[in-house]
Coordinates of C-alpha atoms and ligand atoms in Angstrom, one line a residue:
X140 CA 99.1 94.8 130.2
X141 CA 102.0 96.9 131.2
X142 CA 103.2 100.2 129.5
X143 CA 106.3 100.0 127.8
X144 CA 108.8 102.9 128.4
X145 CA 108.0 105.8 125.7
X146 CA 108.9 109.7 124.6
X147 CA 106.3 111.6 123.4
X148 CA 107.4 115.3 122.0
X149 CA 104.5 116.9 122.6
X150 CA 101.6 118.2 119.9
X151 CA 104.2 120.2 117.1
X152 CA 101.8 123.5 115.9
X153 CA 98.9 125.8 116.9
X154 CA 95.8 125.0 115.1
X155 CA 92.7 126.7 113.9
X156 CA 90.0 124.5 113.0
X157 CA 86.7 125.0 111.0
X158 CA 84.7 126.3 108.3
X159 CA 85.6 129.9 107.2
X160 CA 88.5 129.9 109.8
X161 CA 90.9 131.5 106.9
X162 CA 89.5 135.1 108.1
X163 CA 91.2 134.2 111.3
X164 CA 94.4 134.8 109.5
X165 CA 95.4 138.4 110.3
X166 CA 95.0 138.2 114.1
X167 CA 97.3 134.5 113.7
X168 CA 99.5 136.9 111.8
X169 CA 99.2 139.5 114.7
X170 CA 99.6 136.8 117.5
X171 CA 103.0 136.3 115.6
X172 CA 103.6 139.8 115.6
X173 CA 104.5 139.6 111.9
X174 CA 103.5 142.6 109.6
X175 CA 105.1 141.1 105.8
X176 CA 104.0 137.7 104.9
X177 CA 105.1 136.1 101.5
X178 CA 102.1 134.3 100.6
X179 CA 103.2 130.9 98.8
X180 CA 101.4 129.2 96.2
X181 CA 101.5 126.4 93.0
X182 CA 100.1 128.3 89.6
X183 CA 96.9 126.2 90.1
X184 CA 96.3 127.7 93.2
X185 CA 96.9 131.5 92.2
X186 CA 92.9 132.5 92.8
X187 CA 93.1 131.0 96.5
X188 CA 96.3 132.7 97.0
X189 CA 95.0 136.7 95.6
X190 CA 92.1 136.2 98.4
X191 CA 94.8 135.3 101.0
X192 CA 96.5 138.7 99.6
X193 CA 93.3 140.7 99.6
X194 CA 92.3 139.1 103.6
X195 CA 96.2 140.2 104.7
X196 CA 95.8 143.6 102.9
X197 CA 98.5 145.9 103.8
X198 CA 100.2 143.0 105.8
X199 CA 100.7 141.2 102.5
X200 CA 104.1 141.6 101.4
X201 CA 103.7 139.6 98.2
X202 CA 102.6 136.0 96.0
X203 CA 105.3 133.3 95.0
X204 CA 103.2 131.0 93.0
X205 CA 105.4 128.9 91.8
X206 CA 105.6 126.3 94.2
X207 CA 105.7 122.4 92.9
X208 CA 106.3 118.7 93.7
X209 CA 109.5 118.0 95.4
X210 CA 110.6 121.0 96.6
X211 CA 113.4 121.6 93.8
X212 CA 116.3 123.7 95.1
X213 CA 116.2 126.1 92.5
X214 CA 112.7 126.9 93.2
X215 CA 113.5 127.7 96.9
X216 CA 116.5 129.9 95.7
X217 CA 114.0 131.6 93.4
X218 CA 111.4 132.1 96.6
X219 CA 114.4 133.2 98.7
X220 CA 114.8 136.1 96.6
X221 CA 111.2 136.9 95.8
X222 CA 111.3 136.9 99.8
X223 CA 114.4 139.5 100.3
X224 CA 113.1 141.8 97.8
X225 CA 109.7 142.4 99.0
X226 CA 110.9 142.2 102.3
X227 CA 109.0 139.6 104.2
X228 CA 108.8 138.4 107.7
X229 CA 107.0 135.6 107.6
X230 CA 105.3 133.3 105.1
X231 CA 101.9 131.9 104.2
X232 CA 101.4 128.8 102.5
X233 CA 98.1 127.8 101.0
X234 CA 97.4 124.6 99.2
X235 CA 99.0 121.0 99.5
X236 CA 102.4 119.1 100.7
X237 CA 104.3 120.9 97.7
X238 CA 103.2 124.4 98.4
X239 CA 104.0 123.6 102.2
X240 CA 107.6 122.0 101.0
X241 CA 108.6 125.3 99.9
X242 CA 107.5 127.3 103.0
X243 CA 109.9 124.9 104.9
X244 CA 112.8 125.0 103.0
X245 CA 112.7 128.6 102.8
X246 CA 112.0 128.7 107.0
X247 CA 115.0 126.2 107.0
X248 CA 117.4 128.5 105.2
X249 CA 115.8 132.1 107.1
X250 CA 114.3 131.4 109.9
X251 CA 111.0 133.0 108.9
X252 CA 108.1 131.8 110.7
X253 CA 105.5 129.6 108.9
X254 CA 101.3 130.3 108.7
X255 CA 100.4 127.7 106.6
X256 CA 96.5 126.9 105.0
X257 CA 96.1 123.1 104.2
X258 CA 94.3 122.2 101.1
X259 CA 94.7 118.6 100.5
X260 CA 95.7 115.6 103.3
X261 CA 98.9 115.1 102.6
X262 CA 99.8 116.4 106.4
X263 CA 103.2 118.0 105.9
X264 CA 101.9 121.0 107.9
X265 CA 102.4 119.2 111.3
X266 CA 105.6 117.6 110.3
X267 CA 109.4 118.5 111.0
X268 CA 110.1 116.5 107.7
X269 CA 111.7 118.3 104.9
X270 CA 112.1 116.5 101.5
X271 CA 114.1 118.6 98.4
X272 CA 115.2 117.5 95.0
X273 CA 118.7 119.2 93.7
X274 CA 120.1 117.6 90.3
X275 CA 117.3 114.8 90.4
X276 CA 118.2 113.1 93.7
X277 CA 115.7 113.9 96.6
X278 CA 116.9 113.9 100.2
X279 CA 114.6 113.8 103.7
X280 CA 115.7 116.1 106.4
X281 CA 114.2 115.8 110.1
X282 CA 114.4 119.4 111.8
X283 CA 112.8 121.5 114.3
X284 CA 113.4 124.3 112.3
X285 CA 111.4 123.1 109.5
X286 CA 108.1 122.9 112.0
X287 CA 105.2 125.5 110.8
X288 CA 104.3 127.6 114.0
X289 CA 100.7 127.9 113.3
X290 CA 98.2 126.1 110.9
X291 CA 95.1 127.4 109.7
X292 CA 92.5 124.4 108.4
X293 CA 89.4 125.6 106.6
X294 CA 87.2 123.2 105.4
X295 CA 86.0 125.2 103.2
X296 CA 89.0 125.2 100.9
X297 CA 89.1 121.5 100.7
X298 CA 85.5 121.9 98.9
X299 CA 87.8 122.2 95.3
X300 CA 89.9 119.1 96.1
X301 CA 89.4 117.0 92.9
X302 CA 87.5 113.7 93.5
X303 CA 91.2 112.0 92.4
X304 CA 93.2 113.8 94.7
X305 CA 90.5 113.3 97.4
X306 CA 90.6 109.8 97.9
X307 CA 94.8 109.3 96.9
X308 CA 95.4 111.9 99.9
X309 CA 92.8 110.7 101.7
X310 CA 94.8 107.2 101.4
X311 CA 98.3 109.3 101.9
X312 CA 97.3 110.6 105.2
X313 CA 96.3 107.0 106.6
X314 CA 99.6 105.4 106.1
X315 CA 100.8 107.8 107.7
X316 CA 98.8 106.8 110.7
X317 CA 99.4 102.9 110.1
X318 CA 103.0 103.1 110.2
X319 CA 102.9 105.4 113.3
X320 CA 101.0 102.3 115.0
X321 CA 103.9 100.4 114.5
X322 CA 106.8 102.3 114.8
X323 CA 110.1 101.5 116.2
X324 CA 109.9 104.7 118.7
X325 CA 105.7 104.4 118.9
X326 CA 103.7 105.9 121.6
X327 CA 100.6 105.6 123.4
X328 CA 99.3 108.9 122.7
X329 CA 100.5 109.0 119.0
X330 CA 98.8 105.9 118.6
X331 CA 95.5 107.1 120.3
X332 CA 95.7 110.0 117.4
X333 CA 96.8 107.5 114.5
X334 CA 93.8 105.0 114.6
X335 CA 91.2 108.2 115.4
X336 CA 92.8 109.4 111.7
X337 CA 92.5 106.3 110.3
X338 CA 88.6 105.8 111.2
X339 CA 87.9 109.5 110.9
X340 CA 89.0 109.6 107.5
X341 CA 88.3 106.2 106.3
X342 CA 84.7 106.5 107.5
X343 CA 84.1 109.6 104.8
X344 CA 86.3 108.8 101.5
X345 CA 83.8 106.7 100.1
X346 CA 81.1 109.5 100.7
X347 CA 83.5 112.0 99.2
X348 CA 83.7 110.2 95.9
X349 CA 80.5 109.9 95.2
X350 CA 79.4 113.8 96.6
X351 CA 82.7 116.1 96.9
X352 CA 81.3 119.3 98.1
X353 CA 79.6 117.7 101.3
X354 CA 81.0 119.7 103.9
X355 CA 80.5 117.9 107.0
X356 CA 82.6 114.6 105.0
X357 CA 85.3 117.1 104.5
X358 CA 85.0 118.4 108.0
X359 CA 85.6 114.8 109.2
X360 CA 88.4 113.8 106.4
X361 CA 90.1 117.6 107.5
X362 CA 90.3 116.1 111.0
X363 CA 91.1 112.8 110.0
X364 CA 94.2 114.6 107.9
X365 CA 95.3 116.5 110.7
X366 CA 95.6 113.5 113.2
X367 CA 97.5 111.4 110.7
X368 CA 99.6 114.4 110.1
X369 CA 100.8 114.6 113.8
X370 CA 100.9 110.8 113.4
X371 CA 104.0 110.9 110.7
X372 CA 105.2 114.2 112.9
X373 CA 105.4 112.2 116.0
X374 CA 106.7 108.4 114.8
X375 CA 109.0 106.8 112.3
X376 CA 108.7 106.0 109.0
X377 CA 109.2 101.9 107.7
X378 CA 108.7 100.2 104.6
X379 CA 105.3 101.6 103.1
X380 CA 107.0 105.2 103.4
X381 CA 110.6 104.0 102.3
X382 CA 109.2 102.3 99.2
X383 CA 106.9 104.8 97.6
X384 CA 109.6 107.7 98.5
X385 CA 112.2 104.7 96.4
X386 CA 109.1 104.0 93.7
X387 CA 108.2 107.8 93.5
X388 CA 112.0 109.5 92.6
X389 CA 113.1 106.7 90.6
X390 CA 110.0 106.5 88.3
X391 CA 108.9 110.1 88.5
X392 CA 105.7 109.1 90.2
X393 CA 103.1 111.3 91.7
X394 CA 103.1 111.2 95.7
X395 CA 99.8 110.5 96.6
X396 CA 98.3 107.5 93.9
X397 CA 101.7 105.6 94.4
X398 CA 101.1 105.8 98.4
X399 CA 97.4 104.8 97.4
X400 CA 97.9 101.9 95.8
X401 CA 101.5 101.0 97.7
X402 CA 99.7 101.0 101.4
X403 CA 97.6 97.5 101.7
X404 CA 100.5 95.2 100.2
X405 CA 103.2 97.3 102.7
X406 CA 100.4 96.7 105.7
X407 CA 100.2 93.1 104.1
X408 CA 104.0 92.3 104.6
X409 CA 104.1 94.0 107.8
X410 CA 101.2 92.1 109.4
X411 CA 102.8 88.5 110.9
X412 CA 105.2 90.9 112.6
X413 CA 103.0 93.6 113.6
X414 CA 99.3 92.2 114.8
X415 CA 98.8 94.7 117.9
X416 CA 99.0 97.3 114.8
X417 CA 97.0 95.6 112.5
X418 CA 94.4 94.8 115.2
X419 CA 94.2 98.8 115.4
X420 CA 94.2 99.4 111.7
X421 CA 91.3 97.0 111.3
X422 CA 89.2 97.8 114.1
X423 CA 89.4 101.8 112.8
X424 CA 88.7 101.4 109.6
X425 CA 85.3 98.8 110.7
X426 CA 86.5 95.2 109.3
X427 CA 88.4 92.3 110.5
X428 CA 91.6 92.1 108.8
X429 CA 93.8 95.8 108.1
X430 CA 95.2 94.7 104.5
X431 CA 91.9 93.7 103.0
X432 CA 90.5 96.4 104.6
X433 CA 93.0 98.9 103.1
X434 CA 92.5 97.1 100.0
X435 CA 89.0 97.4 99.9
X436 CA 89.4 100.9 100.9
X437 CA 91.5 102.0 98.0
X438 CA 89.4 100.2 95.4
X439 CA 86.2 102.1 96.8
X440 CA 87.8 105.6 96.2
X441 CA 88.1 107.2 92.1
X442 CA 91.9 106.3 92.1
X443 CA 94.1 103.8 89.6
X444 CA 94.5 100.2 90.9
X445 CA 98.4 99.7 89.8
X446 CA 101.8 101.1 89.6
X447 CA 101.0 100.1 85.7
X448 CA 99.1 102.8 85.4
X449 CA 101.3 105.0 86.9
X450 CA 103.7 104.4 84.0
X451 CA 106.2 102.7 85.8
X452 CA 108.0 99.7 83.6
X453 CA 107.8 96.4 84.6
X454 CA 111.6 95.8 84.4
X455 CA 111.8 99.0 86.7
X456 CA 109.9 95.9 89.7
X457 CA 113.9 94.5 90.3
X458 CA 115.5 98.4 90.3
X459 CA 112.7 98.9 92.6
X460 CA 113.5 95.9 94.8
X461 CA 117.0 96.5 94.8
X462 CA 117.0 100.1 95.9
X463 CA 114.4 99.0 98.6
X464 CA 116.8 96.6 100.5
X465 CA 119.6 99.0 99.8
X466 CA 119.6 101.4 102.9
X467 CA 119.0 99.7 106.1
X468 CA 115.8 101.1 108.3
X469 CA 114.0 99.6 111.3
X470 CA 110.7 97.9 110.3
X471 CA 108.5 95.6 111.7
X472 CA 109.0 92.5 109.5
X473 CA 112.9 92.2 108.5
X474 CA 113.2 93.8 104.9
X475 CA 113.5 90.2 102.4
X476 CA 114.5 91.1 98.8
X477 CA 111.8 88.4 97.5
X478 CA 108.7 89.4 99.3
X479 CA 109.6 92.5 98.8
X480 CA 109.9 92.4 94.8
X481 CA 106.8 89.8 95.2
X482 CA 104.9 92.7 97.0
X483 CA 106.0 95.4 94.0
X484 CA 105.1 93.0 91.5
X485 CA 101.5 93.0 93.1
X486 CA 101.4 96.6 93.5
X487 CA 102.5 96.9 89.8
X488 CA 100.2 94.8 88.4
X489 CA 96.7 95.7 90.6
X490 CA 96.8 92.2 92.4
X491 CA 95.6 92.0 95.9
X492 CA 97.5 92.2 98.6
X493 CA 99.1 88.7 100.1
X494 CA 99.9 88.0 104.0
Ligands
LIG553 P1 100.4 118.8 95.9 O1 100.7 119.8 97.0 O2 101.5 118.5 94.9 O3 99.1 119.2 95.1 C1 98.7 118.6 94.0 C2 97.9 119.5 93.1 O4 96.6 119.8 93.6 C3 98.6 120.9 92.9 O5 98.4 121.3 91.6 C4 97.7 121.8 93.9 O6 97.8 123.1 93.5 C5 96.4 121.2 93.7 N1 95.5 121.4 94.9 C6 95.8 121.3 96.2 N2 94.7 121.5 96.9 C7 93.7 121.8 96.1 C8 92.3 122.1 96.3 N3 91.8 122.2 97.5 N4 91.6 122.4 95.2 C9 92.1 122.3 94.0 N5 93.4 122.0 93.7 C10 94.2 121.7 94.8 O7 100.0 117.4 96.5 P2 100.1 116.8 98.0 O8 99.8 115.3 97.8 O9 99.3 117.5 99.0 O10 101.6 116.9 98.3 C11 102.6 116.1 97.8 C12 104.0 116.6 98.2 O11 104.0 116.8 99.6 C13 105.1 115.6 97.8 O12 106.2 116.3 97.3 C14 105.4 115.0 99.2 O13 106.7 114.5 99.2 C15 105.2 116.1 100.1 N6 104.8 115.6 101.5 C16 105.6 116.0 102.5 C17 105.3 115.6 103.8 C18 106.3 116.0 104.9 O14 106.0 115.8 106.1 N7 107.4 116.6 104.6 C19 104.2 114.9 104.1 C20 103.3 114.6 103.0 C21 103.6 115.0 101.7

């Protein structure tokens, strides 16, 4: 087989790995030679974020804990001045892909460098991707700037991650990975990284349903998480991420059950026209086929089955479709409005998925 041509940009952040690795923070802090960090939070996460402030002691400049889903504009704004008047110089971010949101869009608008603590799998932390909501329409950005220099992962903190949330960002983190495997500007190395996610994590969600607090599971599903992470970092996004980012803003739906229950039918329309991918997919998560796989995956893991249950309406399936074929975007299989409202209907209603 002969290489095709590629670009790889390189591995994006400095990482810490391990159990009890948050003590490592001040000497990251030091490394950075910053001496104020703005320690960023949601309200459910206060208690995690007064022990980051008690580890950063005098090096803590304050907590902003009112971080939340979608990185709303006036929430940054808010941040920005919570930052100004206590005088930070960097920030700290502990908890999941919203918390990690709002450290980007405030490094977007300052410049202030980015320590951030992991505590679910969404993956944002390895990302250049910046999504923000301002008057109800969300937009995606794509910018170095937005890149966290250093991230901390303590497996430790993922210990709390509700059984729910476990399994939906468990599921979150490996589309990222199967879409990387067939991306329009794929690589061989992100590729190498996307199917180690895939079977990494896929190999311990089960376990983690049943048993939560094993910590060797959520040593291996933290790993899993932060290969997948570089995996959306490093490759394009097609149709799985396109349609729950469409599915998620217009019905208010949350991130990581819609990309739960979206993934096997998106894999299952983008098999015929991706099978080198698919071949990878399947042979990391064990089986013989990926969508079945996935499919079998997500039904093994404490999350809901259907879009249904997500509240979205039935007559929102057409909306849905029509948005989807709106915007062009390079994907494997060309973008057909009726698989593709066949494939929401499915979604919506539990079905399997159909090649
Ligand atoms: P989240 O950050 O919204 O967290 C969900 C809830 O779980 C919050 O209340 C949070 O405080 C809580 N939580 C997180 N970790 C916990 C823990 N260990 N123990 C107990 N509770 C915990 O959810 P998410 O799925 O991580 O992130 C979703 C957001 O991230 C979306 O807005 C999505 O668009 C964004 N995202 C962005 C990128 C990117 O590259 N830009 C990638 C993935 C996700």
């Amino acid at each position: 087989m002969s290489m095709e041509s590629f670009v790889f940009g390189g591995v994006p952040a400095r990482v810490v790995f391990g159990s009890g690795t948050l003590a490592r923070l001040p000497e990251e802090l030091d490394r950075l030679e910053r001496r104020r960090a703005l320690v960023l939070a949601t309200p459910q996460q206060v208690d995690q974020a007064e022990r980051v402030r008690d580890l950063l002691a005098h090096r803590a400049a304050g907590i902003y804990a009112q971080a939340t889903m979608h990185t709303p504009v006036e929430v940054t704004e808010d941040a920005l001045a919570a930052a100004a008047a206590c005088g930070a110089d960097c920030t700290v971010a502990i908890g999941g892909g919203s918390t990690t949101g709002l450290g980007k869009a405030i490094a977007l608008r300052t410049g202030l460098d980015q320590i951030v603590v992991p505590t679910t799998y969404a993956g944002s932390e390895m990302t250049d991707i910046l999504g923000q909501t301002e008057d109800g329409v969300k937009t995606t950005i794509r910018s170095p700037d937005v890149q966290p220099e250093v991230v901390i992962y303590d497996v430790d903190l993922t210990l709390s991650l509700p059984r729910g949330l476990t399994g939906t960002s468990g599921m979150n983190a490996i589309a990222h990975a199967v879409e990387a495997l067939y991306a329009v500007d794929r690589n061989p190395v992100i590729s190498l990284i996307a199917e180690e996610g895939i079977r990494a994590l896929s190999a311990v969600l089960p376990k983690l349903t049943a048993v939560p607090d094993d910590r060797d599971a959520r040593s291996d599903a933290l790993y899993g998480a932060w290969l997948c992470g570089i995996a959306l970092g490093g490759a394009a996004m097609a149709l799985h991420h396109k349609l729950c980012h469409t599915l998620g803003g217009t019905f208010d739906l949350p991130h990581a059950e819609t990309h739960a229950i979206v993934l096997p039918h998106a894999a299952a329309y983008n098999a015929p026209a991706a099978p080198g991918a698919m071949a990878r997919v399947a042979r990391a998560l064990g089986g013989a086929d990926a969508p079945a796989g996935l499919h079998a995956l997500a039904q093994s893991i404490d999350a809901p089955r259907s879009l249904r249950e997500l509240g979205m309406p039935e007559s929102g399936i057409d909306a849905a479709a029509d948005r989807a074929v709106q915007s062009p975007y390079a994907n494997p299989r060309p973008i057909e409005r009726t698989a593709i409202r066949a494939l929401i209907a499915r979604a919506w209603a539990g079905e399997p998925p159909v090649t």
